[in-house]
XYZ file of C-alpha atoms in Angstrom:
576
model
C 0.000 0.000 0.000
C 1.529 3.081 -0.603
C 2.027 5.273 2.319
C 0.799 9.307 3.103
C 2.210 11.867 5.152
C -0.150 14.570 4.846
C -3.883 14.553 3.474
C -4.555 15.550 -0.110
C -5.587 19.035 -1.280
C -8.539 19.019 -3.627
C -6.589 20.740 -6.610
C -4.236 17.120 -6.006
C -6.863 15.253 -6.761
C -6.765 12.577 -8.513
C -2.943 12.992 -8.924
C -1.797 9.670 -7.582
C -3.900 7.798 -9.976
C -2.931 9.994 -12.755
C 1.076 9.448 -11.543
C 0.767 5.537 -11.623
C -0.447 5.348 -15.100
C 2.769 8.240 -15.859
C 5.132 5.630 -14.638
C 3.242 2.409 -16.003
C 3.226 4.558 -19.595
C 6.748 5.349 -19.057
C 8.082 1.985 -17.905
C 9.471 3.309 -14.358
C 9.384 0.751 -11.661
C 8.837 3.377 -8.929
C 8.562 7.069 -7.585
C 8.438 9.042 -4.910
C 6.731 12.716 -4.957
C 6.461 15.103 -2.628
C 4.540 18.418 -3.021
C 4.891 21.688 -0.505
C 2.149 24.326 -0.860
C 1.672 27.094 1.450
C 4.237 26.182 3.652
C 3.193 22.430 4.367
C 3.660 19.164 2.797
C 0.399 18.507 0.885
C 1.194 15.295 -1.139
C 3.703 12.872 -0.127
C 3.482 9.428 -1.466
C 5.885 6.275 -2.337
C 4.532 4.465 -5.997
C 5.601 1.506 -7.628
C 8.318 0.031 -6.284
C 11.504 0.163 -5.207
C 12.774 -3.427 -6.323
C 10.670 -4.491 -9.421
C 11.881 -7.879 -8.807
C 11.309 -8.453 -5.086
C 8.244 -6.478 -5.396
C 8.921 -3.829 -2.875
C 7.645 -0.879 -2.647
C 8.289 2.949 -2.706
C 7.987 4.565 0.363
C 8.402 8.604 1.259
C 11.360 7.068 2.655
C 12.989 5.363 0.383
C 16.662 6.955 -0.677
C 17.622 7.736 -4.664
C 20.326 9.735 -5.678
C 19.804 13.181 -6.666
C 22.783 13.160 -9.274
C 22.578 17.082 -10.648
C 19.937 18.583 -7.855
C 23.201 18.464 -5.691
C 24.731 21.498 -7.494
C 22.370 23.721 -5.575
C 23.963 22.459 -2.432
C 26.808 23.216 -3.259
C 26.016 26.913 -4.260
C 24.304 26.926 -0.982
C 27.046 25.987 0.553
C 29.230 28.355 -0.755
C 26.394 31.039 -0.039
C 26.351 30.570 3.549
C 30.554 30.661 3.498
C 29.787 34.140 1.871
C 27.436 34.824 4.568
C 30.225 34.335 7.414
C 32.957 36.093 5.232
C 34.765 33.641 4.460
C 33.938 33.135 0.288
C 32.725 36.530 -1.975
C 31.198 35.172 -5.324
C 33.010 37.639 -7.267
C 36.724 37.545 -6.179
C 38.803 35.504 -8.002
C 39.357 32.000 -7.090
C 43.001 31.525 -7.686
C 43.163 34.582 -4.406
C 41.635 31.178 -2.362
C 43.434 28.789 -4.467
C 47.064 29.756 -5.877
C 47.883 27.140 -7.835
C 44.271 26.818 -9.513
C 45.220 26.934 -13.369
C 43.111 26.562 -16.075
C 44.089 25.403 -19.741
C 43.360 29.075 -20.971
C 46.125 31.165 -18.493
C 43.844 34.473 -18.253
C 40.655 32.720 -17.375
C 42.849 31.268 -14.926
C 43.549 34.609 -13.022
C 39.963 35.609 -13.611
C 37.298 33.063 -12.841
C 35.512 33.843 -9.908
C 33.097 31.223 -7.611
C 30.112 32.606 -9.878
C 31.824 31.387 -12.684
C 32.413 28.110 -11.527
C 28.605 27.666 -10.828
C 27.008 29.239 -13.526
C 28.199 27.295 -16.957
C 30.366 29.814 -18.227
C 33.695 29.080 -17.520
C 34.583 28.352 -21.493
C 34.738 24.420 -21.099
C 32.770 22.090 -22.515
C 31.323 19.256 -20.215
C 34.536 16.589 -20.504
C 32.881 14.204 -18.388
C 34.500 11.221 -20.064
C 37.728 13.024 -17.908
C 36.319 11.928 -14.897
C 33.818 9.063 -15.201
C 35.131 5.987 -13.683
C 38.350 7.583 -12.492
C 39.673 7.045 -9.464
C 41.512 10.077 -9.344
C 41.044 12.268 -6.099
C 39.124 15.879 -5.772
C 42.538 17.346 -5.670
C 43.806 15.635 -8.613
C 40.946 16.885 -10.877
C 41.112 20.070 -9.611
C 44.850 20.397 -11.099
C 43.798 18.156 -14.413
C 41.883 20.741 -15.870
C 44.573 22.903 -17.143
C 45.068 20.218 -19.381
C 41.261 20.579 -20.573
C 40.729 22.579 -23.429
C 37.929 25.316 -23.377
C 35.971 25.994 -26.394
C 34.679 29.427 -25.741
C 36.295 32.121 -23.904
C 35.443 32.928 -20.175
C 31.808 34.552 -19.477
C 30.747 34.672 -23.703
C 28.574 31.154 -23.514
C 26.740 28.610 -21.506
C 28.362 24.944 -21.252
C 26.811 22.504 -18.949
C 29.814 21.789 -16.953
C 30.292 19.385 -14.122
C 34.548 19.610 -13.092
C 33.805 22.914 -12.677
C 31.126 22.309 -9.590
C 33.681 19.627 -8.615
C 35.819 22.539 -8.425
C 33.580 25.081 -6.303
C 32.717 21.961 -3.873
C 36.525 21.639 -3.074
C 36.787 25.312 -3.182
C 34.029 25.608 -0.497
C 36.200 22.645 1.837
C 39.461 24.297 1.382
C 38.205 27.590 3.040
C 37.081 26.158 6.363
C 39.557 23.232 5.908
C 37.951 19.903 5.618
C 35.841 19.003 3.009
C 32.570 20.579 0.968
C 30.773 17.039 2.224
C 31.389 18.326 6.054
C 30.438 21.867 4.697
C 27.102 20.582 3.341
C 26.417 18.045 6.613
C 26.797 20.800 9.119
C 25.658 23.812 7.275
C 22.354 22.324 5.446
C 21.892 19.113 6.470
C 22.121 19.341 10.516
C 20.180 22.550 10.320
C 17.167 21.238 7.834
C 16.901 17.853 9.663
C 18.175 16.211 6.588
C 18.896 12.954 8.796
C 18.599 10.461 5.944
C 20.544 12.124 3.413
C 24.193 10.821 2.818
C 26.826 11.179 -0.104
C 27.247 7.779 -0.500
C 25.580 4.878 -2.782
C 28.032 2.263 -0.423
C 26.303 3.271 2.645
C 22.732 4.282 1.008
C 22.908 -0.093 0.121
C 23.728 -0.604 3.598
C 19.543 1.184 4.699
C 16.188 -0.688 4.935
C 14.921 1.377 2.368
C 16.436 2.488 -0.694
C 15.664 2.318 -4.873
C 17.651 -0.227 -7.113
C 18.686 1.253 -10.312
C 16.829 0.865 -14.043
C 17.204 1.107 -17.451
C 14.598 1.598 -20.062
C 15.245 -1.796 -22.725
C 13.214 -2.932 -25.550
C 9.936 -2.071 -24.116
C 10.475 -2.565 -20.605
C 12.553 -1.979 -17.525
C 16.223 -3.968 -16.396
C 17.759 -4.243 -13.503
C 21.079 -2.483 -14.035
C 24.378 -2.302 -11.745
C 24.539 0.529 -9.193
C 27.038 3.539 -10.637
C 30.340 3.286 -8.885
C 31.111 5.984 -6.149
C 33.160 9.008 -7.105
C 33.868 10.932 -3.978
C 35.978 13.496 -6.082
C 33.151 14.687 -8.437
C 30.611 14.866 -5.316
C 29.794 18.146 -5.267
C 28.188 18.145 -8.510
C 25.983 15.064 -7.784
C 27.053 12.860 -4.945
C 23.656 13.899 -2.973
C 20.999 10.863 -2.080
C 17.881 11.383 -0.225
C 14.059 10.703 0.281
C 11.216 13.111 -0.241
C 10.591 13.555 3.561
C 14.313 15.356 3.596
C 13.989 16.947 0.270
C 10.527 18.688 1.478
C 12.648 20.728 3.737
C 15.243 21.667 1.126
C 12.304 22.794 -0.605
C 11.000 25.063 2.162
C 13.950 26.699 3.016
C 13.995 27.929 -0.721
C 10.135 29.214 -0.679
C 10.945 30.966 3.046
C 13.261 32.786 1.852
C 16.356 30.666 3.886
C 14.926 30.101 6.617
C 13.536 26.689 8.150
C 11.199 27.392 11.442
C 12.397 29.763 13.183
C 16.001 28.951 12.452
C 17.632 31.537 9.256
C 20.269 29.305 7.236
C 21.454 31.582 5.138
C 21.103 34.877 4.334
C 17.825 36.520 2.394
C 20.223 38.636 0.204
C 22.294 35.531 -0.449
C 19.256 33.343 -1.352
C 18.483 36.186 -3.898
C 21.923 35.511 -5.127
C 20.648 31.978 -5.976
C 17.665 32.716 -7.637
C 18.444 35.660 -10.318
C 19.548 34.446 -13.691
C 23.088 34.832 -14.124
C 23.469 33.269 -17.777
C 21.050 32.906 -20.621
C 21.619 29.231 -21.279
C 22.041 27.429 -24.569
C 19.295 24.745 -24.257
C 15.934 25.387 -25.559
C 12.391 24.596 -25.234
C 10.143 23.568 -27.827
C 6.917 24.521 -26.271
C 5.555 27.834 -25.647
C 4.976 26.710 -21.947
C 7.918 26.656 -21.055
C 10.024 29.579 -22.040
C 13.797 30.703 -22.720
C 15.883 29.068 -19.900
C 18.053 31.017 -17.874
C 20.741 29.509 -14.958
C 20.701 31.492 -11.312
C 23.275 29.487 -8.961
C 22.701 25.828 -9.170
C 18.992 26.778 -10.735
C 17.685 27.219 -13.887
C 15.570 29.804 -14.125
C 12.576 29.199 -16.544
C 8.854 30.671 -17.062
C 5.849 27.844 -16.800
C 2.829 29.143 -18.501
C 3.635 32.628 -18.095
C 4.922 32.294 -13.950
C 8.449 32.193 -12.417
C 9.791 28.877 -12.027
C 13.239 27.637 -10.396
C 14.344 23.980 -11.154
C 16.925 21.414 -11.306
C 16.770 17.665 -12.423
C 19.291 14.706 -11.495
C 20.213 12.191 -13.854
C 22.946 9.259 -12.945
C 22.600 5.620 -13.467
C 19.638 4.012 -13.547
C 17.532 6.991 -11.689
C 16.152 10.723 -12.979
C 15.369 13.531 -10.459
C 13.607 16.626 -10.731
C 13.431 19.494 -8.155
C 11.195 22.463 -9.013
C 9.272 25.077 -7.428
C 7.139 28.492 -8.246
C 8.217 31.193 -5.588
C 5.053 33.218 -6.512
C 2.835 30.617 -5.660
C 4.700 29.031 -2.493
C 4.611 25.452 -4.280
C 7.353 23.066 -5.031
C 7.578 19.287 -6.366
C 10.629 17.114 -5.427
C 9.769 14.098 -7.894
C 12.699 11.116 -7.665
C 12.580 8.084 -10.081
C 14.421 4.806 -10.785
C 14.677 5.054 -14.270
C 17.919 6.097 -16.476
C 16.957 9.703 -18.454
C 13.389 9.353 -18.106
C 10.538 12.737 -18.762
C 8.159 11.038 -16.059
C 9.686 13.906 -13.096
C 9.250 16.703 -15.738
C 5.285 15.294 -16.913
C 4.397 15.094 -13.314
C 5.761 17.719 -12.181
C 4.096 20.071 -15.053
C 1.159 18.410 -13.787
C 1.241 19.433 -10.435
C 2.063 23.221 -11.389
C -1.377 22.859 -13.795
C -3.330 21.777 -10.982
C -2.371 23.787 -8.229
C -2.486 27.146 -10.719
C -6.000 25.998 -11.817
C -5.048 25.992 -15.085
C -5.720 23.090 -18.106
C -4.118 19.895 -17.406
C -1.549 19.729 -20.802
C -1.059 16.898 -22.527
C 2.834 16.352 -21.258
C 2.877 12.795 -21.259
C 1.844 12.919 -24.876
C 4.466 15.795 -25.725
C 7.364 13.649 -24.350
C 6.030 10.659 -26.338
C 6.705 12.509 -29.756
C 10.218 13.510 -28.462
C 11.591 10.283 -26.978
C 9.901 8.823 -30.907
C 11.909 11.838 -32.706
C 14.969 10.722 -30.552
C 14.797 6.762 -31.374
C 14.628 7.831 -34.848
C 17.684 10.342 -34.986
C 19.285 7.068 -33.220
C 18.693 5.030 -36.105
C 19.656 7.190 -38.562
C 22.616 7.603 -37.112
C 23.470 4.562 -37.092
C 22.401 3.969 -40.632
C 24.812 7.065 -41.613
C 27.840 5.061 -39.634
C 27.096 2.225 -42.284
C 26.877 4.454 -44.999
C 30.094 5.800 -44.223
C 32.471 2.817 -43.681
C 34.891 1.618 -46.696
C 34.447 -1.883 -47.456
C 37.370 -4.423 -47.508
C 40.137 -2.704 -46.104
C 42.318 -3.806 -43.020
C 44.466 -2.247 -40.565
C 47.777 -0.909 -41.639
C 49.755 -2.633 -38.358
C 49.021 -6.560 -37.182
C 47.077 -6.205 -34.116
C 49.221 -6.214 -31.552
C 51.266 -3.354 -32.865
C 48.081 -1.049 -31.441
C 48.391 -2.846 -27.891
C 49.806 -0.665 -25.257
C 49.106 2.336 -22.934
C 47.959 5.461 -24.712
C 47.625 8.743 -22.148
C 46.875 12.318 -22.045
C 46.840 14.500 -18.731
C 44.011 15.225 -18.433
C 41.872 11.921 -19.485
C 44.151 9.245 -17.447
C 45.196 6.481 -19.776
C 43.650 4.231 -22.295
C 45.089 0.372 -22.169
C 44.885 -1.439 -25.166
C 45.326 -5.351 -24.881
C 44.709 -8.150 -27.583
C 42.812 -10.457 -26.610
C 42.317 -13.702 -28.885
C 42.000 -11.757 -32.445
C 40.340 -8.577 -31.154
C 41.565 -5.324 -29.544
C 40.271 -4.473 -26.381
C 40.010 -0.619 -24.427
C 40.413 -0.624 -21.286
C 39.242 3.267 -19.671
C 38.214 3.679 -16.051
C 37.398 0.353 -15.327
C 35.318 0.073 -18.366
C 36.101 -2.717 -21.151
C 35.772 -1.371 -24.712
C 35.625 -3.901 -27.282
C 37.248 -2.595 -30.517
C 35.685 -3.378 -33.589
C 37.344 -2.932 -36.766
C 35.582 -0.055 -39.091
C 37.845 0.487 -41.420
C 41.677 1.016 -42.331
C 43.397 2.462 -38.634
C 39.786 3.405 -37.032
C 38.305 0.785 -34.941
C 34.550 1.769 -33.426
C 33.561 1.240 -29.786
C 30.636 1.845 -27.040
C 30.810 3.028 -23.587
C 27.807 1.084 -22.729
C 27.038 3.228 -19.224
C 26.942 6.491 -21.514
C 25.208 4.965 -24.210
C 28.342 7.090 -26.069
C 29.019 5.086 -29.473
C 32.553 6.391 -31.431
C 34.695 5.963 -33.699
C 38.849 5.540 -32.482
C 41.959 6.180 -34.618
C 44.991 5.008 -34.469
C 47.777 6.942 -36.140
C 51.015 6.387 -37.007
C 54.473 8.474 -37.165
C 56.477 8.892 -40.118
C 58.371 5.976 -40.188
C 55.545 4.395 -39.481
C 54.820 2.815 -35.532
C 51.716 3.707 -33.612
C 52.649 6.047 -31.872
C 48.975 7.968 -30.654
C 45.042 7.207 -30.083
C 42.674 10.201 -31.133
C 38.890 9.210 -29.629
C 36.436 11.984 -29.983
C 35.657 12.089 -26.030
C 34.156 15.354 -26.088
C 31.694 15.667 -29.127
C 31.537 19.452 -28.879
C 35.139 20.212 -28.766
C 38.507 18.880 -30.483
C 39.520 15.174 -30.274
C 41.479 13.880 -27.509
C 44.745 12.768 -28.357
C 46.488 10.119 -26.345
C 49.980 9.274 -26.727
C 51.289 5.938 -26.373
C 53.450 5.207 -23.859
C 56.609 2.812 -23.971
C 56.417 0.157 -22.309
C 57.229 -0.289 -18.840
C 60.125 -2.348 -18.692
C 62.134 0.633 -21.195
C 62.021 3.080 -18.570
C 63.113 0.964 -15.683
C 66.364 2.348 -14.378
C 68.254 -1.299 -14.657
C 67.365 -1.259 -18.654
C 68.481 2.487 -19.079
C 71.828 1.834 -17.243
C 73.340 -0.300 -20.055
C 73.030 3.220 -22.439
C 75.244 5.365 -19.479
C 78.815 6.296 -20.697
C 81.300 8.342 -22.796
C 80.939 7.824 -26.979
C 83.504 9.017 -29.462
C 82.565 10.716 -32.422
C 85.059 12.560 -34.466
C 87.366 13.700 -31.353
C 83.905 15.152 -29.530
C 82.620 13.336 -26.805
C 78.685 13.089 -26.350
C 77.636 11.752 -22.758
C 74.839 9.546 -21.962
C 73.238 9.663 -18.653
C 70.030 7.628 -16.933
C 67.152 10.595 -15.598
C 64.153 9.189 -14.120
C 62.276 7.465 -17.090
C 64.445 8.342 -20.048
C 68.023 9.603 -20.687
C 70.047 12.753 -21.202
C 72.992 13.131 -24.103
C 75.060 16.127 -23.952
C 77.484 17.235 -26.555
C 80.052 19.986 -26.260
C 78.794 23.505 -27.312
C 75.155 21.901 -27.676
C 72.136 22.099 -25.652
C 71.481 18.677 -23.472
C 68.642 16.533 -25.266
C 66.253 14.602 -23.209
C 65.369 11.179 -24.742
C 62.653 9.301 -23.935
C 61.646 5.498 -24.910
C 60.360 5.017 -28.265
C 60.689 0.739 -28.795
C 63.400 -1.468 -27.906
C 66.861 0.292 -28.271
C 65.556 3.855 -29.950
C 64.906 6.635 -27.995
C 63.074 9.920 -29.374
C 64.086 14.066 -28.248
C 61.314 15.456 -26.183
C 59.195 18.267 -27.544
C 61.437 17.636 -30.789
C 60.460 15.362 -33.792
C 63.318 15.890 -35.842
C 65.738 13.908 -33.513
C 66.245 10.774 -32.793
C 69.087 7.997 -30.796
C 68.794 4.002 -31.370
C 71.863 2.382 -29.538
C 73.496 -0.628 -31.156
C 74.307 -3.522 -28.747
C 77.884 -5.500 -29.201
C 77.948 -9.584 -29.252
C 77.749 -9.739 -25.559
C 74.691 -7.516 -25.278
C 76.592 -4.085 -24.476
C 75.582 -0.982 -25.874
C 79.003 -0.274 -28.703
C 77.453 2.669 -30.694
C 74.790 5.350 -31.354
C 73.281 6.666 -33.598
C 71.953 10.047 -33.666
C 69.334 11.071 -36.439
C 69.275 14.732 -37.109
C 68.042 16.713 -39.835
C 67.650 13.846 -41.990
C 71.448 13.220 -41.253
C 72.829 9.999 -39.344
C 75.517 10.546 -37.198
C 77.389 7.464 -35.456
C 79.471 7.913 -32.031
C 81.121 4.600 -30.535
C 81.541 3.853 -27.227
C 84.778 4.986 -25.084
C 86.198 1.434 -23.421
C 87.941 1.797 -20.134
């Protein structure tokens, strides 16, 4: 039986009934919804279920991650900072952070905490940088210098998640712990947000909490629970139940307060609400009009009133948070379905019935979308067909691609051959490479849903020397670089390559640094080599010169050779 909290109000309903047939139409195995009207919770109810298979049901206090509503914690969070003085929205972050550094080294000494938290700090959303790493919140904090922006600081609106990552660690480093400690003693304690956590580990360890789902072929699966990322937390880490999120949403419509208690400023909740960016999505119905993004908010008209909102989507669930400050009213609708509309169609519901206005046809607007979408799919992949050349192979035998390819910012890509097929290996997830054609093989990231196309490429004389995926649709390629092999840059293997060699009267040195070597000639700069493939070694940040040592009968290096300028110059080893 599904449970209530408070008694219905008579614009509510028939609501519930008209909510079960949203999820049954939909294919989600459960929701919870919570409504707040004139200061009290109106509608609070668990439906469907929790665990499709077990049969259990949705209760007001069942957990589900939030995924994106989190972000307006965290510009709460830094909010209330600002409140005590110790964060201003405005000054620059690298005067609370020196060594913050962007790719781009004058948005570095400009972006401000607004910037982080309103989309517009030039980067796209790189979140193939981060999913599945393991990397800590510090450690992707100093990885996005090596993250290219596509537009310039403040001049568009990119949907960017590193860059809440980066305000949430911000917000810890000021009061020196953590922005989870921030939000637990300076929202949570205060609200009476006792169920909510940061963790899907300990969330599985409750009585009561939602299994994850995926819309397949008709119907709902089961799928695995997303794996915890404490570093990217403050963009998403957030899971609670409607009971707890009722109070988030009161402290918004009373203006930051909760009782008698005040949380956080009234001018710094204005702060929070007032469009800051126009953003780059649009709607495609009149009810619903230009979107704008306050602090962790978007900022959008419904039928005409002012509306603040903020959905959640992770794996396997799909959040919405919304509410009309005109009216006092706000919907907290959570879900256990990947990407589904059902939290925007009720929610739009809701607003229609409480306004008094004509229930619209949502259910049946989403419809012709999510068909528009499954067809775009298909032609897509019709075009990927289209586009492949017939009967060619790859220039290399396969396990001349096999290695580690890496780039600073994206960790590293492992390539291993297993039986007669290449396999990716990214953040713990296993990419099967298919063959397309010549030196591109084509891949999914099946948690993404992300299908693409790889590339390997060669240098001139002809190894594989790089991997170029297009990770981020809406900037450049990322280029990985292959990486020699371990064993090459062990210190006992570089040893052998140490001494004095003759050439012509002029001595050039060769000595062992930490992964590579160093060859110094008189009157010349020192060149740092690095490993390229068994005994050659190539000049960093130089592609024009090159060293491949020549071993004697009794495995001793005898003689380099130096390629420079198309020239090849040979220096034997000094005995004694």
């Amino acid at each position: 039986m599904p449970n209530s909290t408070a008694r219905d109000r008579e614009p509510l309903h028939g609501f519930e009934k008209f909510a079960d047939k949203v999820l049954r139409d939909w294919k989600v195995p459960g929701a919870a919804i919570t409504v707040v009207h004139g200061g009290e919770v109106v509608f609070s109810r668990g439906i469907g279920h929790r665990d499709a298979e077990s049969a259990l049901p949705v209760t007001e206090h069942t957990l589900f991650p939030q995924a994106s509503v989190t972000k307006a914690f965290t510009t709460m969070s830094i909010g209330i900072l600002a409140d005590e003085g110790l964060l201003d929205w405005d000054t620059p972050v690298r005067e609370y952070l020196p060594d913050f550094r962007l790719w781009d080294s004058s948005a570095s000494e400009r972006i401000t905490p607004r910037d982080l938290v309103t989309h517009r700090s030039g980067l796209p959303r790189h979140d193939i940088s981060w999913y599945g790493s393991d990397r800590t919140r510090e450690e992707l904090v100093a990885g996005l210098r090596h993250l290219e922006p596509t537009r310039d600081l403040r001049s568009f609106w990119q949907y960017q998640n590193l860059m809440y990552m980066a305000a949430g660690y911000l917000a810890g480093q000021v009061v020196g712990s953590s922005w989870e400690e921030v939000v637990r003693m300076r929202i949570f304690e205060p609200l009476g947000m006792v169920s909510s956590n940061f963790a899907i580990g300990a969330t599985q360890q409750t009585s009561d909490f939602s299994l994850p789902y995926m819309r397949r072929k008709g119907g709902a699966i089961r799928i695995p629970f997303y794996a915890q990322q404490d570093a990217i937390g403050p963009a998403g880490a957030i899971i609670s139940n409607v009971v707890d999120m009722s109070r988030w949403l009161m402290l918004h419509l009373n203006g930051g307060t909760i009782g008698d208690r005040r949380v956080v400023s009234p001018a710094q909740i204005a702060q929070m609400h007032t469009a800051q960016m126009v953003s780059s999505k649009q709607s495609r119905w009149p009810e619903l009009a230009q979107q704008s993004y306050a602090l962790g908010w978007f900022v959008q008209p419904y039928r005409g009133r002012p509306m603040l909102h903020h959905g959640g989507n992770i794996d396997g669930f799909s959040t919405l948070c919304s509410f009309l400050p005109d009216h006092d009213v706000g919907v907290i609708v959570l879900t256990n379905m990947d990407t589904s509309p059902a939290p925007s169609i009720l929610t739009w519901n809701v607003f229609d019935r409480i306004l008094g206005m004509g229930q619209l046809p949502w259910s049946d607007r989403y419809l012709e979308e999510f068909r528009e979408a499954v067809q775009a799919e298909t032609r897509g992949k019709d075009r990927r067909r289209s586009r492949k050349i017939a009967r060619t192979r790859p220039s290399h035998s396969l396990d001349e691609y096999t290695g580690a390819y890496t780039h600073p910012g994206y960790d590293a890509i492992h390539v291993d051959l297993k039986g007669n097929r290449l396999v990716g290996q990214y953040h713990g997830m296993e990419l099967p490479l298919k063959h397309y054609h010549y030196d591109t093989f084509e891949t999914t990231i099946e948690v993404v849903e992300l299908t693409m196309k790889v590339q390997f490429v060669a240098d001139v004389h002809g190894d594989i020397v790089r991997l170029v995926a297009p990770l981020e649709p809406t900037g450049h390629d990322i280029v990985f670089e292959r990486v020699p092999a371990a064993s090459l840059t062990e210190r006992s293997f570089l040893e052998q390559f140490a001494g004095a060699y003759d050439y012509r009267g002029r001595t050039l040195t060769v000595t062992v640094k930490a992964g590579g070597l160093r060859i110094s000639v008189p009157e010349q700069p020192e060149y740092e080599v690095t490993p390229i493939k068994d005994l050659e070694f190539g000049a960093k940040g130089m592609s024009g010169l090159s060293v491949r040592f020549t071993l004697n009968e009794k495995g001793a290096a005898a003689e380099v050779e130096v390629e420079q300028a198309e020239s090849v110059f040979v220096a034997k080893r000094k005995m004694g």
